[in-house]
Amino acid sequence: MSIRNRKVLAFVMAGGEGSRLHPLTSDRCKPAVPFNGKHRVVDFVLSNLINSEIFSIYLLVQYKSQSLIEHVRTAWTMPRFGPDHFVTVVPPQMRNGPEWFQGTADAVYQNIHLIESFQPDIVAVFGADHIYRMDVRQMIDFHRRTGADVSVATLPVRLEHCDQFGVVEVDADLRVTDFKEKPRSTPSMPGREGFALASMGNYIFNAEVLLEALNRAHATGESDFGKHILPQMVGSHRLLAYDFATNVIPGIAPYEEPGYWRDVGTIDAYFDAHFDTLGTTPKFRMTNRQWPIYASHDPSESAQIENGVIHRSVVGSGCIVDGARLDHAMLRRAVTVHRDVHLQHCIVMERSVLGRGAMVRRAIIDTDNDIPPGERIGFDPETDRRRFHVTASGIVVVPSGYFSRQRAPAFAPLGKQPGGVLEGLELAPALPAAPLRTPPAAPPAKTYLTKGMST
């Protein structure tokens, strides 16, 4: 499938403040929040667009955007094969007054000159806050085939969950008849009893329709697509709902969840989505060579695992693990885990160190934390709430740099430890290991071959 006979311009709405993800968004915007071993949330929408042969992308940023700008600069530099191949970050230009973006539609309106100068046939307006794979070409093909002015990407959700989403009501031909924001009740979608269509916040516009709608909305002081522009267009334009469940992605394994899509706008949703990617049969497999999710270039050395017990975990590049127990743990880059540490259902971000004997359970450790030896996190809710942010479900979030780097213990000498375990299988000893970064005080320990680990 190709869209080369149509000129497509994409706007990615990456200005979200992400207040429900605090404190992970204390120093970064929501699309810049790390995800899995080496990605950021914004990498999913950008990968989907690039894989769909949409190479002209403006990323509209606003709140605490420096981390995102640096990530795009290092990870998303497009080869200059043609003048229309770019991923360009666009902050508020204030061309029409001293105002930041007031909403999704206002963000595009403030950059309407980019549409006018590019002269596209189709404009894609996509969010940057979701974990999913999508072939956008299939949505554009639906848009053209049905003669739509606007197509709204939708996802079937159970009726009892509709109060968590903006819901799109449709007729039998999937023409939009109404928009409802988080309704308490709504009728079932045609042909699928017990389900309704939730808006994913991804839209395809005919360019001339979008320009007209933006100018009209600006004149009346309206600023948002979902709240203002699209509901008003229901009676005057042809709006169609694209069913995301029909989107086919190559390389999806039989055990993966069909139509996987997660809004990671809360700590709990963000935490749970990480563990959907773990194991040999995950709900969402990060390594799909036919539809890759691209990440920034990683100059770090390979991870080094001296020994320990490791079960269904991801160990990022540059990590050192010595005699620790990892159970459903996700270590991003350059994390050091000392002897006798026990991590259970944890996410540990870059450059953090866990001192000997520390125990952490159901927690997110943000970047640059040196957890002291013997520290306990996730075991005493009252103590955790006095120090950290704790969700209603009990997930603890340790902010970036909370534990000062001066408190880092010296790396413990490496001795002989029991063999590692991965997915419940005892690992056979291999050749003696070379010393790690700090020479061991004891004779070199044995390393253990691992199978199926993500590094």
Short mmCIF file of C-alpha atoms in Angstrom, two decimals, residues 218-368:
data_model
loop_
_atom_site.label_atom_id
_atom_site.label_comp_id
_atom_site.label_asym_id
_atom_site.label_seq_id
_atom_site.Cartn_x
_atom_site.Cartn_y
_atom_site.Cartn_z
CA HIS A 218 -10.20 30.91 15.56
CA ALA A 219 -12.80 33.53 14.68
CA THR A 220 -15.18 32.14 17.31
CA GLY A 221 -12.54 31.54 20.00
CA GLU A 222 -12.68 27.74 19.87
CA SER A 223 -9.45 25.84 20.39
CA ASP A 224 -9.87 22.06 20.53
CA PHE A 225 -10.58 19.40 17.91
CA GLY A 226 -12.41 16.91 20.11
CA LYS A 227 -14.43 19.43 22.14
CA HIS A 228 -15.22 22.08 19.54
CA ILE A 229 -14.32 21.59 15.89
CA LEU A 230 -15.30 17.96 15.22
CA PRO A 231 -18.68 18.02 17.04
CA GLN A 232 -19.65 21.11 15.06
CA MET A 233 -18.65 19.47 11.76
CA VAL A 234 -20.94 16.47 12.27
CA GLY A 235 -23.91 18.18 10.62
CA SER A 236 -22.01 20.01 7.87
CA HIS A 237 -19.28 17.60 6.75
CA ARG A 238 -18.75 13.93 6.12
CA LEU A 239 -17.05 12.56 9.24
CA LEU A 240 -16.20 8.85 9.29
CA ALA A 241 -14.99 6.64 12.14
CA TYR A 242 -12.05 4.42 11.25
CA ASP A 243 -12.11 1.20 13.26
CA PHE A 244 -8.56 0.62 14.54
CA ALA A 245 -9.40 -3.05 15.12
CA THR A 246 -9.29 -3.53 11.32
CA ASN A 247 -5.71 -2.23 11.07
CA VAL A 248 -3.31 -5.03 10.06
CA ILE A 249 0.35 -4.85 11.05
CA PRO A 250 2.91 -7.23 9.52
CA GLY A 251 5.01 -9.34 11.87
CA ILE A 252 2.50 -9.49 14.74
CA ALA A 253 2.93 -12.76 16.65
CA PRO A 254 -0.10 -15.01 17.35
CA TYR A 255 0.22 -14.50 21.11
CA GLU A 256 0.14 -10.68 20.96
CA GLU A 257 -3.02 -8.81 21.88
CA PRO A 258 -4.86 -7.84 18.65
CA GLY A 259 -5.14 -4.08 18.21
CA TYR A 260 -2.98 -3.32 21.24
CA TRP A 261 -3.34 0.35 22.24
CA ARG A 262 -2.70 1.93 25.61
CA ASP A 263 -3.09 5.51 26.82
CA VAL A 264 -0.24 5.88 29.32
CA GLY A 265 -1.48 9.14 30.77
CA THR A 266 -1.52 7.90 34.38
CA ILE A 267 1.14 6.28 36.55
CA ASP A 268 -0.84 3.06 36.80
CA ALA A 269 -1.46 2.79 33.04
CA TYR A 270 2.18 3.64 32.34
CA PHE A 271 3.40 1.04 34.84
CA ASP A 272 1.10 -1.70 33.55
CA ALA A 273 1.99 -1.09 29.90
CA HIS A 274 5.66 -1.78 30.63
CA PHE A 275 4.89 -5.25 31.87
CA ASP A 276 2.74 -5.95 28.81
CA THR A 277 6.05 -6.06 26.90
CA LEU A 278 7.83 -8.63 29.09
CA GLY A 279 8.24 -12.36 28.68
CA THR A 280 8.49 -14.75 25.77
CA THR A 281 4.81 -14.26 24.85
CA PRO A 282 4.09 -10.59 25.63
CA LYS A 283 0.89 -8.76 24.85
CA PHE A 284 2.98 -6.23 22.89
CA ARG A 285 6.31 -7.32 21.43
CA MET A 286 8.83 -4.50 21.14
CA THR A 287 11.00 -6.35 18.60
CA ASN A 288 8.97 -6.54 15.40
CA ARG A 289 11.43 -6.28 12.52
CA GLN A 290 8.64 -5.74 10.01
CA TRP A 291 7.27 -2.77 11.98
CA PRO A 292 10.09 -1.51 14.23
CA ILE A 293 9.70 1.05 16.98
CA TYR A 294 12.80 3.18 16.52
CA ALA A 295 14.87 4.51 19.41
CA SER A 296 17.83 6.81 19.84
CA HIS A 297 21.31 5.64 18.99
CA ASP A 298 22.87 3.95 22.01
CA PRO A 299 26.64 4.31 22.44
CA SER A 300 26.66 2.36 25.72
CA GLU A 301 28.59 -0.86 26.17
CA SER A 302 26.80 -4.18 26.53
CA ALA A 303 25.16 -5.11 29.81
CA GLN A 304 27.27 -7.16 32.23
CA ILE A 305 25.61 -9.78 34.42
CA GLU A 306 27.94 -11.36 36.97
CA ASN A 307 25.37 -13.69 38.53
CA GLY A 308 22.06 -13.71 40.34
CA VAL A 309 18.45 -14.75 39.81
CA ILE A 310 16.65 -13.12 36.90
CA HIS A 311 13.05 -13.77 35.95
CA ARG A 312 11.21 -12.10 33.07
CA SER A 313 13.22 -8.88 33.07
CA VAL A 314 14.81 -6.39 30.68
CA VAL A 315 18.42 -5.33 31.28
CA GLY A 316 19.42 -2.28 29.25
CA SER A 317 22.80 -1.55 27.72
CA GLY A 318 25.55 -0.43 30.07
CA CYS A 319 23.93 -2.07 33.11
CA ILE A 320 25.85 -4.07 35.72
CA VAL A 321 24.05 -6.74 37.76
CA ASP A 322 26.02 -8.56 40.48
CA GLY A 323 24.35 -11.18 42.63
CA ALA A 324 20.89 -9.56 42.62
CA ARG A 325 17.37 -10.95 42.27
CA LEU A 326 15.33 -9.42 39.44
CA ASP A 327 11.69 -10.45 39.11
CA HIS A 328 9.71 -8.55 36.44
CA ALA A 329 12.26 -5.74 36.52
CA MET A 330 12.97 -3.30 33.73
CA LEU A 331 16.38 -1.62 33.85
CA ARG A 332 17.05 1.18 31.41
CA ARG A 333 20.57 2.21 30.42
CA ALA A 334 23.58 2.29 32.75
CA VAL A 335 21.88 1.01 35.90
CA THR A 336 24.08 -0.66 38.52
CA VAL A 337 22.52 -3.30 40.78
CA HIS A 338 24.67 -4.47 43.68
CA ARG A 339 24.73 -7.76 45.50
CA ASP A 340 21.68 -8.96 47.45
CA VAL A 341 19.38 -6.36 45.87
CA HIS A 342 15.85 -7.64 45.22
CA LEU A 343 13.73 -5.88 42.57
CA GLN A 344 10.15 -7.04 42.09
CA HIS A 345 7.88 -5.44 39.45
CA CYS A 346 10.07 -2.35 39.13
CA ILE A 347 11.12 0.16 36.49
CA VAL A 348 14.57 1.66 37.08
CA MET A 349 15.68 4.51 34.83
CA GLU A 350 19.05 5.67 33.56
CA ARG A 351 22.18 6.02 35.68
CA SER A 352 20.59 4.81 38.90
CA VAL A 353 22.48 2.69 41.43
CA LEU A 354 20.92 0.25 43.88
CA GLY A 355 23.08 -0.33 46.95
CA ARG A 356 23.73 -3.72 48.47
CA GLY A 357 20.70 -5.37 50.06
CA ALA A 358 18.17 -2.78 48.87
CA MET A 359 14.67 -4.13 48.29
CA VAL A 360 12.24 -2.40 45.93
CA ARG A 361 8.75 -3.59 45.03
CA ARG A 362 6.11 -2.12 42.65
CA ALA A 363 8.03 1.08 42.08
CA ILE A 364 9.33 3.42 39.40
CA ILE A 365 12.81 4.77 40.13
CA ASP A 366 13.42 7.83 37.94
CA THR A 367 16.87 8.80 36.63
CA ASP A 368 20.03 9.50 38.64
#
